[in-house]
CSV table of C-alpha atoms in Angstrom, one decimal:
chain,number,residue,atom,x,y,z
A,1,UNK,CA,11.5,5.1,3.2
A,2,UNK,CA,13.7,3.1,5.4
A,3,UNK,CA,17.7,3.1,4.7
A,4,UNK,CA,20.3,1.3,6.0
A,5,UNK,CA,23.9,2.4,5.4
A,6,UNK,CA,26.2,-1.0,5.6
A,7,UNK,CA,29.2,-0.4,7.8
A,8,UNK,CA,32.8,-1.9,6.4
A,9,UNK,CA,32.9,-4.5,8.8
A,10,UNK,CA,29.9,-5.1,9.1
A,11,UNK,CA,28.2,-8.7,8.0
A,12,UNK,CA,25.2,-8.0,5.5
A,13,UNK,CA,22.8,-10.3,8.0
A,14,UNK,CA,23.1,-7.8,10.7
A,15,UNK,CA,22.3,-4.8,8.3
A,16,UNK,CA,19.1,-6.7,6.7
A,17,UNK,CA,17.8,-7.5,10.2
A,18,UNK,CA,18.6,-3.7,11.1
A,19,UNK,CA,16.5,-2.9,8.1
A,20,UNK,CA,14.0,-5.4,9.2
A,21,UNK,CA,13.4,-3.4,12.4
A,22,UNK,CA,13.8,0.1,10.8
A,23,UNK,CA,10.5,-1.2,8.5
A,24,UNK,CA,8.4,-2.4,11.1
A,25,UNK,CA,8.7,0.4,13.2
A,26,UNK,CA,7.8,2.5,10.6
A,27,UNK,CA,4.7,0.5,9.9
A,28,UNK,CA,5.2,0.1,6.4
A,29,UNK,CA,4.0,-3.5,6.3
A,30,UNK,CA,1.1,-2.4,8.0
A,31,UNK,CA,0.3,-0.2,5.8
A,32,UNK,CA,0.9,-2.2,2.5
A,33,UNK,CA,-1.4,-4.8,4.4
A,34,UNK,CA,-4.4,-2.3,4.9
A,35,UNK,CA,-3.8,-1.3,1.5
A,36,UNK,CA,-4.4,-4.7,-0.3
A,37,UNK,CA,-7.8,-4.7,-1.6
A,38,UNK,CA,-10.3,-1.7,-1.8
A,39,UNK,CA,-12.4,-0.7,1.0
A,40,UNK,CA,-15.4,1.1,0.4
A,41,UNK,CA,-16.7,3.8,2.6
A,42,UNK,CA,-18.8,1.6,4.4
A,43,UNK,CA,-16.7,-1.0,5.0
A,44,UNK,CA,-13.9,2.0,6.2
A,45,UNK,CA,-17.0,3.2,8.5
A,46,UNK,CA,-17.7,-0.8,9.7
A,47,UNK,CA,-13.9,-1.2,10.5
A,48,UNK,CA,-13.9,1.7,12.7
A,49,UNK,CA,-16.9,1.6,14.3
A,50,UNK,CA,-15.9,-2.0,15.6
A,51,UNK,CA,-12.5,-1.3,16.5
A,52,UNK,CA,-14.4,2.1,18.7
A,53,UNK,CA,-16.4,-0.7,20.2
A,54,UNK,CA,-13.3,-2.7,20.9
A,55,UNK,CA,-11.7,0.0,22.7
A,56,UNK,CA,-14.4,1.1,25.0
A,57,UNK,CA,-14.9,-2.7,25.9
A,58,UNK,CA,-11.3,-2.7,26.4
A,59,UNK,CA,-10.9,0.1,28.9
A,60,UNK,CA,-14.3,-0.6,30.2
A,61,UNK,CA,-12.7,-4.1,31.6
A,62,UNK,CA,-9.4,-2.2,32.7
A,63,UNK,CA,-11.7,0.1,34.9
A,64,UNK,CA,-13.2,-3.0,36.8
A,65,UNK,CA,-10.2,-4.4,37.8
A,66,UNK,CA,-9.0,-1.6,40.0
């Protein structure tokens, strides 16, 4: 869980944008995002396999540039 200890002097919009960033690194919206509705296995096994294909596409391109 991300925690952000407020300094005396400091201003409480610089410690919520600290705890902004402390939360997206931690990918904690992405997380509550993939966990929104149920997935079954298949559509798990769908999402992967076309994010697989996405990749090799991906460094498929970045080898024909060079």
């Amino acid at each position: 869980m991300a925690q952000v200890i407020i300094g005396e002097s400091e201003q409480l919009e610089s410690a919520l944008r600290r705890f902004k960033q402390k939360v997206s690194r931690a990918g904690i919206f992405a997380d509550m995002k993939k966990n929104r509705h149920f997935e079954t296995l298949a559509e798990k096994h769908k999402r992967k396999e076309i994010a697989r294909h996405r990749e090799r596409r991906r460094l498929r391109n970045s080898r024909k540039r060079f």
